[in-house]
PDB file of C-alpha atoms in Angstrom:
ATOM      1  CA  MET A 188       8.370 -25.372  13.493  1.00 61.00           C
ATOM      2  CA  ASP A 189       8.957 -23.806  16.914  1.00 66.00           C
ATOM      3  CA  SER A 190       6.189 -24.030  19.482  1.00 76.00           C
ATOM      4  CA  PRO A 191       3.886 -21.222  19.880  1.00 81.00           C
ATOM      5  CA  ILE A 192       5.716 -18.100  21.841  1.00 86.00           C
ATOM      6  CA  SER A 193       3.526 -17.402  25.180  1.00 87.00           C
ATOM      7  CA  TRP A 194       3.721 -13.963  26.698  1.00 90.00           C
ATOM      8  CA  ASN A 195       5.937 -13.830  29.676  1.00 89.00           C
ATOM      9  CA  PRO A 196       5.607 -10.977  32.596  1.00 90.00           C
ATOM     10  CA  GLN A 197       9.286 -10.270  32.205  1.00 90.00           C
ATOM     11  CA  LEU A 198       7.987  -8.727  29.040  1.00 92.00           C
ATOM     12  CA  CYS A 199       5.841  -6.178  30.790  1.00 92.00           C
ATOM     13  CA  ILE A 200       7.585  -2.831  30.303  1.00 91.00           C
ATOM     14  CA  GLY A 201       5.230  -0.909  32.821  1.00 88.00           C
ATOM     15  CA  GLU A 202       3.292   0.801  30.551  1.00 90.00           C
ATOM     16  CA  GLU A 203      -0.267  -1.162  31.611  1.00 92.00           C
ATOM     17  CA  GLU A 204      -2.306   0.124  28.703  1.00 94.00           C
ATOM     18  CA  ILE A 205       1.026  -1.122  26.173  1.00 95.00           C
ATOM     19  CA  ASP A 206       1.916  -4.059  28.346  1.00 95.00           C
ATOM     20  CA  GLN A 207      -1.938  -5.672  27.502  1.00 97.00           C
ATOM     21  CA  GLN A 208      -1.782  -4.336  23.852  1.00 97.00           C
ATOM     22  CA  HIS A 209       1.415  -6.854  23.776  1.00 97.00           C
ATOM     23  CA  ARG A 210      -0.380  -9.646  25.206  1.00 96.00           C
ATOM     24  CA  LYS A 211      -2.842  -9.499  22.476  1.00 96.00           C
ATOM     25  CA  LEU A 212      -0.225  -9.360  19.748  1.00 96.00           C
ATOM     26  CA  PHE A 213       0.980 -12.593  21.728  1.00 95.00           C
ATOM     27  CA  ASP A 214      -2.304 -13.664  21.434  1.00 94.00           C
ATOM     28  CA  PHE A 215      -2.553 -13.234  17.379  1.00 93.00           C
ATOM     29  CA  ALA A 216       0.607 -15.087  17.285  1.00 93.00           C
ATOM     30  CA  ASP A 217      -1.011 -18.114  18.531  1.00 91.00           C
ATOM     31  CA  ARG A 218      -3.996 -17.752  16.664  1.00 90.00           C
ATOM     32  CA  LEU A 219      -1.763 -18.080  13.982  1.00 91.00           C
ATOM     33  CA  TYR A 220       0.160 -20.823  15.237  1.00 91.00           C
ATOM     34  CA  THR A 221      -2.901 -22.407  15.269  1.00 88.00           C
ATOM     35  CA  PHE A 222      -3.266 -22.291  11.492  1.00 86.00           C
ATOM     36  CA  CYS A 223       0.219 -23.170  10.680  1.00 86.00           C
ATOM     37  CA  THR A 224      -0.705 -26.501  12.531  1.00 85.00           C
ATOM     38  CA  ASN A 225      -3.982 -27.224  11.715  1.00 78.00           C
ATOM     39  CA  THR A 226      -2.452 -30.394   9.978  1.00 61.00           C
ATOM     40  CA  GLY A 227      -5.125 -32.914   7.805  1.00 56.00           C
ATOM     41  CA  ALA A 228      -7.850 -29.992   8.748  1.00 61.00           C
ATOM     42  CA  PRO A 229      -9.012 -28.031   5.683  1.00 59.00           C
ATOM     43  CA  VAL A 230      -7.661 -24.565   5.389  1.00 68.00           C
ATOM     44  CA  ASN A 231     -10.267 -21.704   4.909  1.00 79.00           C
ATOM     45  CA  LYS A 232      -8.010 -19.466   2.875  1.00 81.00           C
ATOM     46  CA  LYS A 233     -10.715 -16.891   3.408  1.00 85.00           C
ATOM     47  CA  GLU A 234     -10.681 -16.967   7.234  1.00 86.00           C
ATOM     48  CA  ILE A 235      -7.275 -16.858   7.421  1.00 87.00           C
ATOM     49  CA  GLU A 236      -7.061 -13.588   5.317  1.00 88.00           C
ATOM     50  CA  LEU A 237      -9.922 -11.876   7.299  1.00 90.00           C
ATOM     51  CA  PHE A 238      -7.711 -13.280  10.697  1.00 91.00           C
ATOM     52  CA  LEU A 239      -4.368 -11.699   9.223  1.00 91.00           C
ATOM     53  CA  ASN A 240      -6.040  -8.412   8.169  1.00 93.00           C
ATOM     54  CA  GLU A 241      -7.319  -8.152  11.735  1.00 95.00           C
ATOM     55  CA  ALA A 242      -4.365  -8.447  13.296  1.00 94.00           C
ATOM     56  CA  THR A 243      -2.639  -6.258  10.891  1.00 95.00           C
ATOM     57  CA  SER A 244      -4.712  -3.783  11.703  1.00 97.00           C
ATOM     58  CA  TYR A 245      -4.421  -3.957  15.792  1.00 97.00           C
ATOM     59  CA  ALA A 246      -0.391  -3.994  15.321  1.00 97.00           C
ATOM     60  CA  LYS A 247      -0.988  -0.496  13.088  1.00 98.00           C
ATOM     61  CA  TYR A 248      -3.350   0.950  16.079  1.00 98.00           C
ATOM     62  CA  HIS A 249      -0.621  -0.952  18.835  1.00 98.00           C
ATOM     63  CA  PHE A 250       2.455   0.832  17.208  1.00 98.00           C
ATOM     64  CA  SER A 251      -0.001   4.065  16.828  1.00 98.00           C
ATOM     65  CA  TYR A 252      -0.466   3.947  20.793  1.00 97.00           C
ATOM     66  CA  GLU A 253       3.177   3.133  21.317  1.00 96.00           C
ATOM     67  CA  GLU A 254       4.262   6.085  19.239  1.00 97.00           C
ATOM     68  CA  GLN A 255       1.984   8.292  21.013  1.00 96.00           C
ATOM     69  CA  ILE A 256       3.569   7.818  24.168  1.00 94.00           C
ATOM     70  CA  MET A 257       6.354   7.906  23.030  1.00 95.00           C
ATOM     71  CA  LYS A 258       6.110  11.481  21.540  1.00 96.00           C
ATOM     72  CA  GLU A 259       4.544  12.703  24.898  1.00 94.00           C
ATOM     73  CA  ILE A 260       7.554  11.411  27.012  1.00 93.00           C
ATOM     74  CA  ARG A 261       9.652  13.083  24.081  1.00 95.00           C
ATOM     75  CA  TYR A 262      11.694   9.681  23.796  1.00 96.00           C
ATOM     76  CA  PRO A 263      14.510  10.531  22.460  1.00 95.00           C
ATOM     77  CA  GLN A 264      14.839   6.804  19.812  1.00 96.00           C
ATOM     78  CA  LEU A 265      11.271   8.004  18.962  1.00 97.00           C
ATOM     79  CA  ILE A 266      12.372   8.100  15.314  1.00 97.00           C
ATOM     80  CA  THR A 267      14.013   5.089  15.321  1.00 96.00           C
ATOM     81  CA  HIS A 268      11.732   2.939  17.134  1.00 97.00           C
ATOM     82  CA  VAL A 269       8.775   4.316  14.509  1.00 98.00           C
ATOM     83  CA  LYS A 270      10.941   3.030  11.854  1.00 97.00           C
ATOM     84  CA  ARG A 271      11.098  -0.494  12.816  1.00 97.00           C
ATOM     85  CA  HIS A 272       7.603  -0.669  12.955  1.00 97.00           C
ATOM     86  CA  HIS A 273       7.200   0.808   9.799  1.00 97.00           C
ATOM     87  CA  GLU A 274       9.945  -2.060   8.410  1.00 97.00           C
ATOM     88  CA  PHE A 275       7.318  -4.638  10.266  1.00 96.00           C
ATOM     89  CA  ILE A 276       4.303  -3.413   8.939  1.00 96.00           C
ATOM     90  CA  ALA A 277       6.125  -3.410   5.363  1.00 95.00           C
ATOM     91  CA  GLU A 278       7.021  -7.262   5.833  1.00 93.00           C
ATOM     92  CA  VAL A 279       3.604  -8.351   7.246  1.00 93.00           C
ATOM     93  CA  SER A 280       2.066  -6.232   4.181  1.00 92.00           C
ATOM     94  CA  LYS A 281       4.231  -8.551   1.749  1.00 91.00           C
ATOM     95  CA  ASN A 282       3.562 -11.648   3.181  1.00 89.00           C
ATOM     96  CA  LEU A 283      -0.766 -10.980   2.966  1.00 89.00           C
ATOM     97  CA  ILE A 284       0.389  -9.558  -0.906  1.00 89.00           C
ATOM     98  CA  ALA A 285       1.728 -13.272  -1.572  1.00 88.00           C
ATOM     99  CA  PHE A 286      -0.815 -15.440   0.964  1.00 85.00           C
ATOM    100  CA  SER A 287      -3.479 -14.060  -1.212  1.00 84.00           C
ATOM    101  CA  ARG A 288      -1.892 -14.252  -4.366  1.00 86.00           C
ATOM    102  CA  ASP A 289      -0.836 -18.394  -3.803  1.00 81.00           C
ATOM    103  CA  LYS A 290      -3.465 -20.312  -1.749  1.00 68.00           C
ATOM    104  CA  HIS A 291      -1.006 -22.878  -1.154  1.00 73.00           C
ATOM    105  CA  LEU A 292       1.754 -20.703   0.713  1.00 75.00           C
ATOM    106  CA  SER A 293       2.982 -22.128   4.021  1.00 83.00           C
ATOM    107  CA  LEU A 294       2.265 -19.708   6.732  1.00 87.00           C
ATOM    108  CA  GLU A 295       5.562 -21.074   8.799  1.00 89.00           C
ATOM    109  CA  PRO A 296       7.726 -18.759   7.627  1.00 90.00           C
ATOM    110  CA  PHE A 297       5.649 -15.693   8.833  1.00 90.00           C
ATOM    111  CA  TYR A 298       4.509 -16.830  11.556  1.00 92.00           C
ATOM    112  CA  GLU A 299       8.515 -17.519  12.612  1.00 93.00           C
ATOM    113  CA  TYR A 300       8.925 -13.935  11.160  1.00 93.00           C
ATOM    114  CA  ILE A 301       6.249 -12.151  13.381  1.00 94.00           C
ATOM    115  CA  THR A 302       7.262 -14.204  16.152  1.00 94.00           C
ATOM    116  CA  LYS A 303      10.749 -13.385  16.048  1.00 94.00           C
ATOM    117  CA  TRP A 304      10.040  -9.869  15.452  1.00 96.00           C
ATOM    118  CA  LEU A 305       7.592  -9.744  18.202  1.00 95.00           C
ATOM    119  CA  ILE A 306       9.879 -10.919  20.878  1.00 95.00           C
ATOM    120  CA  ASP A 307      13.207  -8.958  20.011  1.00 95.00           C
ATOM    121  CA  HIS A 308      10.901  -5.562  19.552  1.00 96.00           C
ATOM    122  CA  ILE A 309       9.972  -5.844  23.369  1.00 96.00           C
ATOM    123  CA  THR A 310      12.767  -6.859  24.724  1.00 94.00           C
ATOM    124  CA  LYS A 311      15.342  -4.602  23.192  1.00 94.00           C
ATOM    125  CA  GLU A 312      13.506  -2.256  21.496  1.00 95.00           C
ATOM    126  CA  ASP A 313      10.367  -1.790  23.866  1.00 95.00           C
ATOM    127  CA  ALA A 314      12.326  -2.409  26.937  1.00 92.00           C
ATOM    128  CA  CYS A 315      14.014   0.858  26.363  1.00 93.00           C
ATOM    129  CA  ILE A 316      11.275   2.763  26.564  1.00 93.00           C
ATOM    130  CA  ALA A 317      10.482   1.299  29.848  1.00 89.00           C
ATOM    131  CA  GLN A 318      13.671   2.460  30.959  1.00 90.00           C
ATOM    132  CA  PHE A 319      13.120   5.715  29.839  1.00 91.00           C
ATOM    133  CA  LEU A 320       9.619   5.861  31.568  1.00 85.00           C
ATOM    134  CA  HIS A 321      11.235   3.664  34.822  1.00 82.00           C
ATOM    135  CA  PRO A 322      14.548   4.858  35.339  1.00 81.00           C
ATOM    136  CA  GLN A 323      16.836   3.223  37.919  1.00 66.00           C
ATOM    137  CA  GLY A 324      15.864   3.114  41.134  1.00 48.00           C
ATOM    138  CA  SER A 325      11.585   4.015  40.644  1.00 49.00           C
ATOM    139  CA  GLU A 326       9.364   2.253  42.154  1.00 50.00           C
ATOM    140  CA  TYR A 327       8.822  -0.008  38.634  1.00 48.00           C
ATOM    141  CA  SER A 328      12.549  -0.677  38.408  1.00 45.00           C
ATOM    142  CA  GLU A 329      12.347  -1.784  42.161  1.00 45.00           C
ATOM    143  CA  GLN A 330       9.601  -4.527  41.240  1.00 50.00           C
ATOM    144  CA  LYS A 331      11.177  -6.276  38.141  1.00 48.00           C
TER     145      LYS A 331
END
């Protein structure tokens, strides 16, 4: 399994609250990595389920916040972006159900999916929001 993902300031989109929420999503991913690499130690399935539910709830909160910002700024790709959020939550929910049914199910593929999606989504989809919020030549775009 790959090493844990780390927050990188280059992932900032220039909207402070969204950037803070992205950091927290990375924190959840790091915790999931810890569960995945807890070799030899007994795994408390209930604790993992509670964590996964908490992380999913936070992702929903973040998506809702991000979608509200996109509505306020009349972001032209809002519908496509919201669809990506729904697809992610559907996949996560499917994995939560599978994990709750199979106590021997490995979390590693789930971790790999989440980290790849998170990085891709921020660097591609959310980066477009950053470009819309901070057009070329604005103070923020000059800082990056």
